[in-house]
XYZ file of C-alpha atoms in Angstrom:
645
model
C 157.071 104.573 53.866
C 159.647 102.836 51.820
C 162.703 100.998 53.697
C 166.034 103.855 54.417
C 168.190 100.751 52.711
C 166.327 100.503 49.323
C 165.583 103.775 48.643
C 168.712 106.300 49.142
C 168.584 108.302 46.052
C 171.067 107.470 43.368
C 169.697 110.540 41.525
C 171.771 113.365 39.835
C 168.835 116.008 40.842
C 169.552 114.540 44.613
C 173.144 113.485 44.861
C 174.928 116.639 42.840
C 172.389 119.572 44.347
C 172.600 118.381 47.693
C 176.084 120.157 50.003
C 178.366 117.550 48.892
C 181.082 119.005 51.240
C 180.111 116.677 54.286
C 181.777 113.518 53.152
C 184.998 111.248 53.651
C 187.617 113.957 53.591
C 185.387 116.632 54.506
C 184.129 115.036 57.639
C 187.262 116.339 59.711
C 185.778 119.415 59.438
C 184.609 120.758 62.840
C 181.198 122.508 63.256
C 180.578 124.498 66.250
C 179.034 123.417 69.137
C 177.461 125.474 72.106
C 180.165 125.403 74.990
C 178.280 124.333 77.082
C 174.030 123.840 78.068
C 173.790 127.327 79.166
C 174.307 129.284 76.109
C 172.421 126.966 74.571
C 169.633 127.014 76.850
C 170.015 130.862 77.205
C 169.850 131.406 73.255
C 166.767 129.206 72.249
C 164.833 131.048 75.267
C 166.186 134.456 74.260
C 164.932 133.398 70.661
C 161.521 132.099 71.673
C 160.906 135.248 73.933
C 160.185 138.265 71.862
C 158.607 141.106 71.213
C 155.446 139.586 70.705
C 154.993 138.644 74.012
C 155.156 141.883 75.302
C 152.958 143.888 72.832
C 151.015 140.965 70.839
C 149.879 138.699 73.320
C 148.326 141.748 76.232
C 146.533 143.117 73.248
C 145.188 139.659 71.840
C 144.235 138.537 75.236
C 142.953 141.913 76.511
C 140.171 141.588 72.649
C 139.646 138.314 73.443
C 138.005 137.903 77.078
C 141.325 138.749 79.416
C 141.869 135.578 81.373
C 139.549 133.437 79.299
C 142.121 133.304 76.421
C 144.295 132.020 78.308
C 142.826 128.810 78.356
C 142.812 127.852 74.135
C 146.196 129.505 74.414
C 147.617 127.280 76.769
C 146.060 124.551 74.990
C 147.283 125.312 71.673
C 150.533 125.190 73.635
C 150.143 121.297 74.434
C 148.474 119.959 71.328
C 150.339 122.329 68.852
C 153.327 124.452 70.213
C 155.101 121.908 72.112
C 154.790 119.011 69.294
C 155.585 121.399 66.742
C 158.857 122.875 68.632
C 159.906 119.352 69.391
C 160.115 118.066 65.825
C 162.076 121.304 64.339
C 164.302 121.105 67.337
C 164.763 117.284 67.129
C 165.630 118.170 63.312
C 167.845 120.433 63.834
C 169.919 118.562 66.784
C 169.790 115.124 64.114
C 171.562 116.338 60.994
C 173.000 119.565 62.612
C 172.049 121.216 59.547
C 170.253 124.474 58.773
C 167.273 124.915 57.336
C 168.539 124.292 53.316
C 170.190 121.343 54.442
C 168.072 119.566 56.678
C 165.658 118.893 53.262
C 168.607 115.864 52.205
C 165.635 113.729 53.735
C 162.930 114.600 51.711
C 165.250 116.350 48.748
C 161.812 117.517 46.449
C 161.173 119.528 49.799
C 164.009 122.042 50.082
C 162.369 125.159 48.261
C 160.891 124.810 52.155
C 163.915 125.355 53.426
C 164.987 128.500 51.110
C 161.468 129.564 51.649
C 162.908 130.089 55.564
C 166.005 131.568 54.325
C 163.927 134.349 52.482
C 161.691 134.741 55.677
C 164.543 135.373 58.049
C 166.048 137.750 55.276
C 162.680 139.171 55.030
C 161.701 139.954 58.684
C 165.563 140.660 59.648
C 165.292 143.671 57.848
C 162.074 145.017 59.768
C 163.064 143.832 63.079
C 166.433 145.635 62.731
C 164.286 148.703 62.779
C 161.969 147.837 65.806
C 165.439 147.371 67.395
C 166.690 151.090 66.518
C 163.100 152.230 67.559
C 163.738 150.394 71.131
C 167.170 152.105 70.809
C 166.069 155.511 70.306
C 163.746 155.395 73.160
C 166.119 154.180 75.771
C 168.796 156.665 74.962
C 165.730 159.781 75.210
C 165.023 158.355 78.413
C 168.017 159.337 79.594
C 166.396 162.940 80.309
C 164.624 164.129 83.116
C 161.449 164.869 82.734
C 161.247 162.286 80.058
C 160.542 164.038 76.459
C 157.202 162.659 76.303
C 155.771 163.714 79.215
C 154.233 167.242 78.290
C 153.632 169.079 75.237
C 156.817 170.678 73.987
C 158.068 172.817 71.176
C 157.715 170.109 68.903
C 153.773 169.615 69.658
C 151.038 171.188 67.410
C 148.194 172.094 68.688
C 146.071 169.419 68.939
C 148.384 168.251 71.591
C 147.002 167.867 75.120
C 147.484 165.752 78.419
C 143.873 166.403 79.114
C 140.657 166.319 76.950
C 139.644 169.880 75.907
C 135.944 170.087 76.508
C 134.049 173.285 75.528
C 130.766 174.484 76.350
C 127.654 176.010 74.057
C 126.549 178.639 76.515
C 123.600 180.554 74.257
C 125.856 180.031 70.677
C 128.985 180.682 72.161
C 131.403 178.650 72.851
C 133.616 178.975 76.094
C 136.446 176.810 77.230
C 134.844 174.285 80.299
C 136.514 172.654 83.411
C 135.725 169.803 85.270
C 134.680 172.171 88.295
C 132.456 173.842 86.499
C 129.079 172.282 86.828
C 126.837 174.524 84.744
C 126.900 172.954 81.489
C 124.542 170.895 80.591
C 126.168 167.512 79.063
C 123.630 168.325 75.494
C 125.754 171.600 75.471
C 129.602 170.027 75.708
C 131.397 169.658 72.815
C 134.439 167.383 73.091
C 137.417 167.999 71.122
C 139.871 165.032 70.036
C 142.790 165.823 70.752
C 146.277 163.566 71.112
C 148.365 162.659 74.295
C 152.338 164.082 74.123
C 153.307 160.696 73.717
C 151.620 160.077 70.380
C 152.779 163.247 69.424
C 156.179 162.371 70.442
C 156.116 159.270 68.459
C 154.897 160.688 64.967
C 156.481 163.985 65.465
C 159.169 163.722 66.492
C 160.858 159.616 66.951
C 159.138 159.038 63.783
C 158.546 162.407 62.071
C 155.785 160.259 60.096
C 154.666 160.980 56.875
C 150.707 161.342 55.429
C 150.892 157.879 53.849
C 153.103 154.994 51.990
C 153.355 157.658 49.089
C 155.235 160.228 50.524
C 158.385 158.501 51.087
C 160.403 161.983 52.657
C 163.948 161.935 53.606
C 165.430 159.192 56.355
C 165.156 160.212 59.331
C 169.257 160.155 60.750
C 168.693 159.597 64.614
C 166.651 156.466 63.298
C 169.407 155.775 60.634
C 172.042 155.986 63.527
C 170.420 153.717 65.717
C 169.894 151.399 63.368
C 173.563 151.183 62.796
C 174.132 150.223 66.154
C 171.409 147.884 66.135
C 173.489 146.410 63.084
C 176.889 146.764 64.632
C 175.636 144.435 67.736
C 174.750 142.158 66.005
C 177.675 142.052 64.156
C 180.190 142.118 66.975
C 177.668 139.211 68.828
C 178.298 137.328 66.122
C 181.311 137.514 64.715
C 183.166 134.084 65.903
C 179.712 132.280 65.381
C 177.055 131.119 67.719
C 180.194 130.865 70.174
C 180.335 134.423 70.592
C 176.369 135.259 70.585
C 176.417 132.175 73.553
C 178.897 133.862 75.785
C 177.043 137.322 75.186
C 173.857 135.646 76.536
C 175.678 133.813 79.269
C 178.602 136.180 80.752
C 176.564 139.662 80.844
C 175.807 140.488 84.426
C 172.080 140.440 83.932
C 172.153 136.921 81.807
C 172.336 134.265 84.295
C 168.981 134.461 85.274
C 166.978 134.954 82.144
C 167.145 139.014 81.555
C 163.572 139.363 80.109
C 161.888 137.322 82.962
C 164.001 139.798 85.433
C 162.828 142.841 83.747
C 159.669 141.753 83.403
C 159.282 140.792 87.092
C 160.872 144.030 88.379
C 158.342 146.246 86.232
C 155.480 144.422 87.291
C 156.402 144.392 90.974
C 156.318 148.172 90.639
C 153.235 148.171 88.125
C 151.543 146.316 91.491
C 152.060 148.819 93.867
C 150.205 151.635 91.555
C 147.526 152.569 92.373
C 144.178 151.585 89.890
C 146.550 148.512 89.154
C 144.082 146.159 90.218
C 141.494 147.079 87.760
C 144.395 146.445 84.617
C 144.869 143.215 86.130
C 141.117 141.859 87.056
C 140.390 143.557 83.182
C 143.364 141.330 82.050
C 142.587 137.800 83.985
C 140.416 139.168 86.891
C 136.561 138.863 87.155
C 136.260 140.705 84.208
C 137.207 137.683 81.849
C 134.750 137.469 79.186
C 134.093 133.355 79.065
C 131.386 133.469 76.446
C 134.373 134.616 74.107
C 135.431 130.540 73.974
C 132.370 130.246 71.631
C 133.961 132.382 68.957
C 136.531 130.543 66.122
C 138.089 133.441 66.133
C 139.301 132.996 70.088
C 140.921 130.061 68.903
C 142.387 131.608 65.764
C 144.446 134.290 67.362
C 145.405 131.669 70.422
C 146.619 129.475 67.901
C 148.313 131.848 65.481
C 150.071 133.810 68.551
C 151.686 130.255 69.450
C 153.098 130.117 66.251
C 154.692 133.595 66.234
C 156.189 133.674 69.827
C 157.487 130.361 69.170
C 159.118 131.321 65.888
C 157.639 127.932 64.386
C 158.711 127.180 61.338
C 160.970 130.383 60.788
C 164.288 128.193 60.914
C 165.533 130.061 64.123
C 164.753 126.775 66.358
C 166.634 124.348 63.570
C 169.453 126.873 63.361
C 170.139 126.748 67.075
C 169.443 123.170 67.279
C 172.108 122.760 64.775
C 174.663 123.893 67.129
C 173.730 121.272 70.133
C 175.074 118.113 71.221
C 173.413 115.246 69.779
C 172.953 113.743 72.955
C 171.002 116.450 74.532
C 167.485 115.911 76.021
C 165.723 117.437 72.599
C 162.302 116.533 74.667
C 162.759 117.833 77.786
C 164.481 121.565 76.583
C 161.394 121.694 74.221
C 159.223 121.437 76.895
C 161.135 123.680 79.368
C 161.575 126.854 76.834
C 157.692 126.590 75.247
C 156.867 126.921 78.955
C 159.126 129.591 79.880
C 157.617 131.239 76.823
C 154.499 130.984 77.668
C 154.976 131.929 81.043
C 156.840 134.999 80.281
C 153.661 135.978 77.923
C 151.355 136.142 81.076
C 153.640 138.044 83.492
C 154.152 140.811 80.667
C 150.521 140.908 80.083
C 150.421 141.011 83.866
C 153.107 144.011 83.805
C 151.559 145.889 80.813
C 148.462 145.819 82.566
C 149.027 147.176 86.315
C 150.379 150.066 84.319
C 147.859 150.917 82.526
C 145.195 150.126 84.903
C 147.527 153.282 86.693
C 147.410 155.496 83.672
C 143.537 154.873 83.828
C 143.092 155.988 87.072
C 144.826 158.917 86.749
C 142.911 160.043 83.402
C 139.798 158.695 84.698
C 139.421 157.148 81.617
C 138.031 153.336 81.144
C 140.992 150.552 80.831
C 139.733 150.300 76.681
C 139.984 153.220 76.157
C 143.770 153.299 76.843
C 144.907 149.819 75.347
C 146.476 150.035 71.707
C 147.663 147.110 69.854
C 151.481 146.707 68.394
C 153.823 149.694 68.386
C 150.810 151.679 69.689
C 151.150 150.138 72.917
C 155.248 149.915 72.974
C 155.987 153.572 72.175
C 152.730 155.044 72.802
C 150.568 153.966 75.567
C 153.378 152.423 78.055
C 155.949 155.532 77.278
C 152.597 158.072 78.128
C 152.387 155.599 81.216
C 155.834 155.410 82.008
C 155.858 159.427 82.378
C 153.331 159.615 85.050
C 155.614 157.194 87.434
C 158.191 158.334 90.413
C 161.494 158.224 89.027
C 159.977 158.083 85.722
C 163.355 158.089 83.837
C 164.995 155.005 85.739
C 161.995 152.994 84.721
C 161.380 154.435 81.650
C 165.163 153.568 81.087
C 164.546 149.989 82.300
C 161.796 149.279 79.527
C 163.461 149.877 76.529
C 166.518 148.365 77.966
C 164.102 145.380 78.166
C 162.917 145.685 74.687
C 166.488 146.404 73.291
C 167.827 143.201 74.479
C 164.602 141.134 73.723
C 164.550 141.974 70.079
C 168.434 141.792 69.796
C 167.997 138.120 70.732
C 165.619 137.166 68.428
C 167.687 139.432 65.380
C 170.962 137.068 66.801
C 169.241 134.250 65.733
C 167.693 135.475 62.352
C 170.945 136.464 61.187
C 172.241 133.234 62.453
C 169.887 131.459 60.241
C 171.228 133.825 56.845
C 175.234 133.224 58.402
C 174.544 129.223 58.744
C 172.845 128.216 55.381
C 176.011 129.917 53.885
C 178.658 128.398 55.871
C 176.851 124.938 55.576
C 176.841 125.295 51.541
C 180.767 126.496 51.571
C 182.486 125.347 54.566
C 185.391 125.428 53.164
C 185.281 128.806 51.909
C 183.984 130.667 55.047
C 185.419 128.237 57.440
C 188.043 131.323 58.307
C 186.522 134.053 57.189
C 182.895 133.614 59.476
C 183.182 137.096 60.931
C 183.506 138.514 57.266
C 180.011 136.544 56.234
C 178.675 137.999 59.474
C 179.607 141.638 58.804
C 179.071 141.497 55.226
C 175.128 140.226 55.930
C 174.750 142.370 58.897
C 175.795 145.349 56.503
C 173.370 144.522 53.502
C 170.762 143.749 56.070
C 171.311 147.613 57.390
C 171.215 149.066 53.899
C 168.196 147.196 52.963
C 166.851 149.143 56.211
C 167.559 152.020 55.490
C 164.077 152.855 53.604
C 162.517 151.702 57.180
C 164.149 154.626 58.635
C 162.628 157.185 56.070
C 159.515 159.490 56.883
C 157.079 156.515 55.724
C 159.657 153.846 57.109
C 156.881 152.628 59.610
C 154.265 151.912 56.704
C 157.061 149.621 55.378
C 157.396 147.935 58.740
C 153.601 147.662 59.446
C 153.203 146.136 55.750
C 156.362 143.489 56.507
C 155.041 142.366 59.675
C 151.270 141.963 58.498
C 152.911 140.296 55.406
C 155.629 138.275 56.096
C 155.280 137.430 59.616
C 151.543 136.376 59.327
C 150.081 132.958 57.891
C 153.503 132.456 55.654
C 154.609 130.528 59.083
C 151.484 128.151 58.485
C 152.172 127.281 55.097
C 155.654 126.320 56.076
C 155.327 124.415 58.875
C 152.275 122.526 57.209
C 155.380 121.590 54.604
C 157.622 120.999 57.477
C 155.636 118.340 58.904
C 153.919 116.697 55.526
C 157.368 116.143 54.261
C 158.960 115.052 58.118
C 156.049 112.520 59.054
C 153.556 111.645 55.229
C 156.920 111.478 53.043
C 159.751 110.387 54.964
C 158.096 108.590 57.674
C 157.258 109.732 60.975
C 158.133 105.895 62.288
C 161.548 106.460 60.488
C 162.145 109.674 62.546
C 161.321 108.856 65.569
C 164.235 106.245 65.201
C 166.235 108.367 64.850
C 164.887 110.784 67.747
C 165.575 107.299 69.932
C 169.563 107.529 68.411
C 169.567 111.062 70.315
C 167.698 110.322 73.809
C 167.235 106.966 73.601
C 164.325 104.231 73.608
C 161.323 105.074 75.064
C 158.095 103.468 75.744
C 155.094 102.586 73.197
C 152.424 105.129 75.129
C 155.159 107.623 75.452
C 155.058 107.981 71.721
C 151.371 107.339 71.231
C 151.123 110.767 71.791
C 153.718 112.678 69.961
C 152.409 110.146 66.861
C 148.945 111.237 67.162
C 149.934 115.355 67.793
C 152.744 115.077 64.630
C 149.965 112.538 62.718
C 146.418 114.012 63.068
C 146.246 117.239 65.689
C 149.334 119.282 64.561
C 148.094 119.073 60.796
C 145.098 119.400 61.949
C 144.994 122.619 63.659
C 147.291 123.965 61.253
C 145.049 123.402 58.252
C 141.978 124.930 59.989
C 143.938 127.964 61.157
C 145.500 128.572 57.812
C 142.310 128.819 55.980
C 140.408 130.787 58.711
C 143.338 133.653 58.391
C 142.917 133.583 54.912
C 139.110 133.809 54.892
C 138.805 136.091 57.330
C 142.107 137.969 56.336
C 141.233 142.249 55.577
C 144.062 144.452 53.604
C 146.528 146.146 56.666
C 146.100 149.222 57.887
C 148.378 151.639 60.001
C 145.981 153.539 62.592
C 143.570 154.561 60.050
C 146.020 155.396 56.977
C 144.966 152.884 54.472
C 147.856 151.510 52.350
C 147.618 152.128 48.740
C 146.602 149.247 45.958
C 150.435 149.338 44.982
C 151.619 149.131 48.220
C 148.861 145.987 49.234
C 150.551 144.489 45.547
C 154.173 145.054 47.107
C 152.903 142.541 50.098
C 151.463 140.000 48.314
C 154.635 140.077 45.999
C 157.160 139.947 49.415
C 154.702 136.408 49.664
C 154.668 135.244 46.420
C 158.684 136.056 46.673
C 158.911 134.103 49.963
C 156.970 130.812 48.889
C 157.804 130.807 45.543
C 161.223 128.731 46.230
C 159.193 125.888 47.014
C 157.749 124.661 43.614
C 160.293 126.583 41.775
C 162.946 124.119 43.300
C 160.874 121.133 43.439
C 159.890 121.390 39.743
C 163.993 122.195 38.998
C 164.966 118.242 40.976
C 161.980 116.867 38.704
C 163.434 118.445 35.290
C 167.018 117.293 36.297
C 166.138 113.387 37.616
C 165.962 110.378 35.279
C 163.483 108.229 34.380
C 159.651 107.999 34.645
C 157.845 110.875 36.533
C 156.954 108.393 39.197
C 160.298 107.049 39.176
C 160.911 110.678 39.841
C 158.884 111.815 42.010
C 160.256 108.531 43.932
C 163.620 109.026 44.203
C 162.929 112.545 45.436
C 161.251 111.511 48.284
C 163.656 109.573 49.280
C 166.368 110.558 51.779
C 169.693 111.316 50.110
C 173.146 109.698 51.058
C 174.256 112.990 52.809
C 170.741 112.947 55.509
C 172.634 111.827 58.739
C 174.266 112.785 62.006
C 177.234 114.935 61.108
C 179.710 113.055 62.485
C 180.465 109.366 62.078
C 180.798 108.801 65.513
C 176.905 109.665 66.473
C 175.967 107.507 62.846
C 175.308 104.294 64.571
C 174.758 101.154 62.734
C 171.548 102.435 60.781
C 174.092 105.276 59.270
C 177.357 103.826 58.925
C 179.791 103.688 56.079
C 179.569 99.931 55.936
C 175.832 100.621 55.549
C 175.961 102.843 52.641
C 178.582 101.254 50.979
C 176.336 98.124 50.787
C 173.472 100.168 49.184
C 175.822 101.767 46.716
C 176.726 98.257 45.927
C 173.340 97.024 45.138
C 172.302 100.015 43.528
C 175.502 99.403 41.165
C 174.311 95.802 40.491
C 171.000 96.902 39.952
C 171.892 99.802 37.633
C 171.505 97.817 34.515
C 167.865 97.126 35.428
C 166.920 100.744 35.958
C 168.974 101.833 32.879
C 171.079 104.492 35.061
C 173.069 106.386 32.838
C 177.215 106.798 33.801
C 176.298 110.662 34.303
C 174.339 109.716 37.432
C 177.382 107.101 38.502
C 179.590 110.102 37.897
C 177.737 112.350 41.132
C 178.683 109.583 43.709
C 181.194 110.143 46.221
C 184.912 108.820 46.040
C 183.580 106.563 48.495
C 180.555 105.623 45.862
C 182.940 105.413 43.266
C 185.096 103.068 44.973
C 182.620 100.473 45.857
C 181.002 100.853 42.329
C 184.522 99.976 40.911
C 184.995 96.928 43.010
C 180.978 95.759 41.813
């Protein structure tokens, strides 16, 4: 890698596109900080723990051998997850930048960084809605017996809380019970019928349409709740990530890590069920399926899940990071939330699976045949669960609390992301008027919801989250790491790592150099092209998505990525010289990559440093034939110095 000194880019492309507001005047102006390592703390965990652990990670371990995937998960964890959530957060905490700005070290990189601006913008929109689904839920809990629990006036009727088995007694067909013992098995004739809860669900939460095509009206209890879900967030944010902080920390239920308490409390009861030992051995018990370790695709879907729950290349982790001290152990909170995360992904699989080890016991059914994947198991399977409890309401109540203020943490930090590229480009403009940026993307982010909320709204969100949420995040963070450790030098950054927690030993970064060098890209590359090889079009249940609809997904992709050469091409078109002088001075990190403030800048980033390559490249200009146009996009402070050579 070329020499910091040497090569700080004296290109228009770099110097005029890059936020320009960070410099001698505009370095008085204050960016927040967390108050203090709690919110902090609380906030990245909150972010990292989502909704995926509690209905993505049961039903990948449950298909892929129970306890047995927990070992490549765990070690996807070391050699990829932890490595991986170090860098971004070491990135973030450096230039306390967001994810548009932090590309002023490699500048022919940040279409990467829009690319996470459209993500966030992208899966905001969704996630709003699983919010207002967890919403809806909690406040029909609040009933006694629970709606779900038997076949009401809204059920059809294929509804039933037991099978409906008939018998062929001589060509006619007569209703059978379990006590009766004179059919003959060849004679029964099972009907399929559906549990309340599903009903519930598509009937009624949902009122569900045949297909993508039949769009319907929206659905207003959905519409409602999704307001609220909007309005939160709003009001959580509206002074910045100093209000969403002191929402995570000062709640009652906060100090402790909510989601680990709810978690805990639900699978203390799901213990005490009876049939909840047979969930549990199914889920890590004797019933762990070893051979499973011989299939790539084991590995796949351990590798893939570590990347969604720990919102890896998304920009949520750089946003937050953004926000810390500089001096803060980056190393050691990386290492404590990935656990946590982790952690908190077993004792909800743990929780999920007591329950409906129960709920198998009671319908004498086997523990498959009662496991769904996604919102199957969220609000169909646990709610149908939930119902057959003591005190069903409290704990029903309990739940969806749970998964209200799970995904309300992880939408905090999405619309964080939107809120802090903005403010970062314009600080002057939105430096007073932050709770107006917040409301204003909070509302579009609600009316771009909206069509979630309709009769087909959950073919939307199904086609988002298969989309969007899928291998996108591989493609970026293989970016995020080419351009942090091939372009701009991985022995350049870890400098400047030491300028945050200072020196440490030769072995100690043997490793992190060999997981950021060879295993990180590594296990990326191989997991990218197995999801795409082995990627099938989405489904919802068994409604298959129509060839427009499929062409709508691979569009939100296409729209997602495309900021990346579209931008990089743009910084080509507008730099001088040669394409390799070019391509070059792109590479290289522009004058504005540094701590924020002077005081954290160090000798390696001081004024007196740059000022002496702005001098050389002045003396030098002659050689390389710089035009006064390029002069022209240096600072005051530049200009100065140029003067005076």
């Amino acid at each position: 890698m070329w020499n910091y000194g040497s090569t700080i880019s004296k290109d228009p492309a770099v110097l005029a596109d890059q936020d320009s507001h960070v410099g001698d005047s505009d370095e008085k102006l204050e960016r927040e900080q967390w108050t203090n390592k709690a919110e902090y703390m609380l906030s990245m965990i909150g972010y990292a723990v989502g909704l995926g652990n509690i209905w993505r990670f049961p039903y990948l371990a449950y298909k892929n051998g129970g306890g047995a995937f927990l070992i490549p998960y765990f070690l996807m964890l070391v050699f990829c997850g932890i490595p991986m959530y170090f860098l971004e957060n070491a990135i973030g905490q450096f230039c306390s930048q967001g994810p548009i700005n932090m590309w002023r070290a490699v500048p022919l990189l940040q279409g990467v960084g829009f690319s996470m601006l459209m993500l966030n913008a992208v899966v905001s929109v969704y996630y709003n809605v699983i919010v207002a689904y967890s919403l809806y839920y909690m406040f029909a809990s609040f009933q006694s017996p629970l709606p779900w629990s038997s076949c009401l006036s809204w059920a059809d009727g294929n509804c039933s809380s037991v099978p409906k088995v008939y018998c062929n007694v001589s060509g006619v067909v007569v209703a059978w019970t379990q006590g009766n013992s004179t059919c003959p098995s060849s004679n029964m004739i099972t009907v399929p019928v559906q549990s309340p809860s599903e009903q519930y669900w598509n009937r009624v939460a949902l009122q569900r349409s045949s297909g993508l095509d039949e769009t319907g009206p929206v659905v207003w209890h959905l519409a409602l709740c999704l307001l609220l879900s909007s309005m939160l967030v709003a009001a959580a944010l509206s002074k910045g990530i100093k209000s969403s902080g002191k929402v995570s920390q000062h709640l009652p239920y906060s100090k402790s890590f909510p989601h680990i308490q709810l978690i805990l409390i639900l699978l203390i009861r799901g213990v005490t069920l009876e049939g909840a030992r047979d969930g549990i051995e199914f889920f890590i018990g004797s019933k762990s399926n070893l051979t499973k370790l011989t299939e790539g695709q084991v590995w796949k879907d351990a590798a893939t899940q570590t990347f969604f729950s720990l919102s890896i290349a998304s920009g949520g982790l750089l946003t937050l990071a953004s926000y810390s001290n500089f001096h803060s152990n980056v190393f050691l909170d990386s290492v404590i939330v990935t656990t946590i995360n982790h952690g908190t992904s077993v004792l909800a699989g743990l929780a999920i699976f007591s329950i409906l080890g129960h709920m198998a016991h009671i319908y004498r059914k086997p523990i498959a045949s009662v496991v769904k994947e996604g919102f199957g198991l969220a609000f169909i399977a646990y709610p149908e669960a939930l119902a057959k409890l003591p005190i069903s309401t409290f704990w029903s109540i309990l739940f969806f609390f749970m998964l209200t203020i799970v995904g309300l943490d992880s939408q905090f930090t999405q619309i964080e992301v939107i809120t802090t590229c903005l403010y970062d480009a314009f600080p002057e403009t939105f430096k007073s008027k932050r709770a107006l940026l917040t409301i204003m993307t909070c509302s579009i982010i609600y009316f771009l919801g909206l069509p979630c909320v309709t009769r087909a709204g959950i073919y939307w969100v199904s086609l988002m989250d298969q989309f969007a949420a899928g291998w996108v995040l591989l493609i970026l963070a293989l970016f995020e790491i080419t351009g942090f450790f091939y372009i701009y030098g991985g022995n350049r950054f870890i400098k400047d790592i030491e300028m945050m927690i200072g020196k440490k030993s030769f072995c100690f970064w043997l490793w992190w150099r060999s997981c950021w060098f060879f295993i990180c890209p590594g296990i990326t590359v191989v997991t990218l092209i197995w999801s795409l090889i082995t990627f099938v079009p989405p489904t919802y249940g068994k409604v298959q998505y129509p060839v427009w609809g499929l062409a709508l997904g691979w569009c939100m992709v296409a729209f997602i990525l495309l900021w990346i050469p579209v931008v990089a091409v743009y910084k080509l078109m507008r730099a001088e010289g040669s394409v390799w002088k070019r391509l070059k001075l792109l590479c290289s990190p522009s004058e504005q990559w540094h701590p924020y403030l002077d005081v954290h800048r160090g000798e390696r980033y001081s004024k007196t440093t740059h000022g002496f390559h702005v001098l050389k490249l002045c003396i030098f200009s002659v050689y390389f034939n710089v035009s006064f146009q390029t002069l022209s996009t240096l600072s005051v402070h530049q200009y100065k110095s140029c003067l005076v050579c």
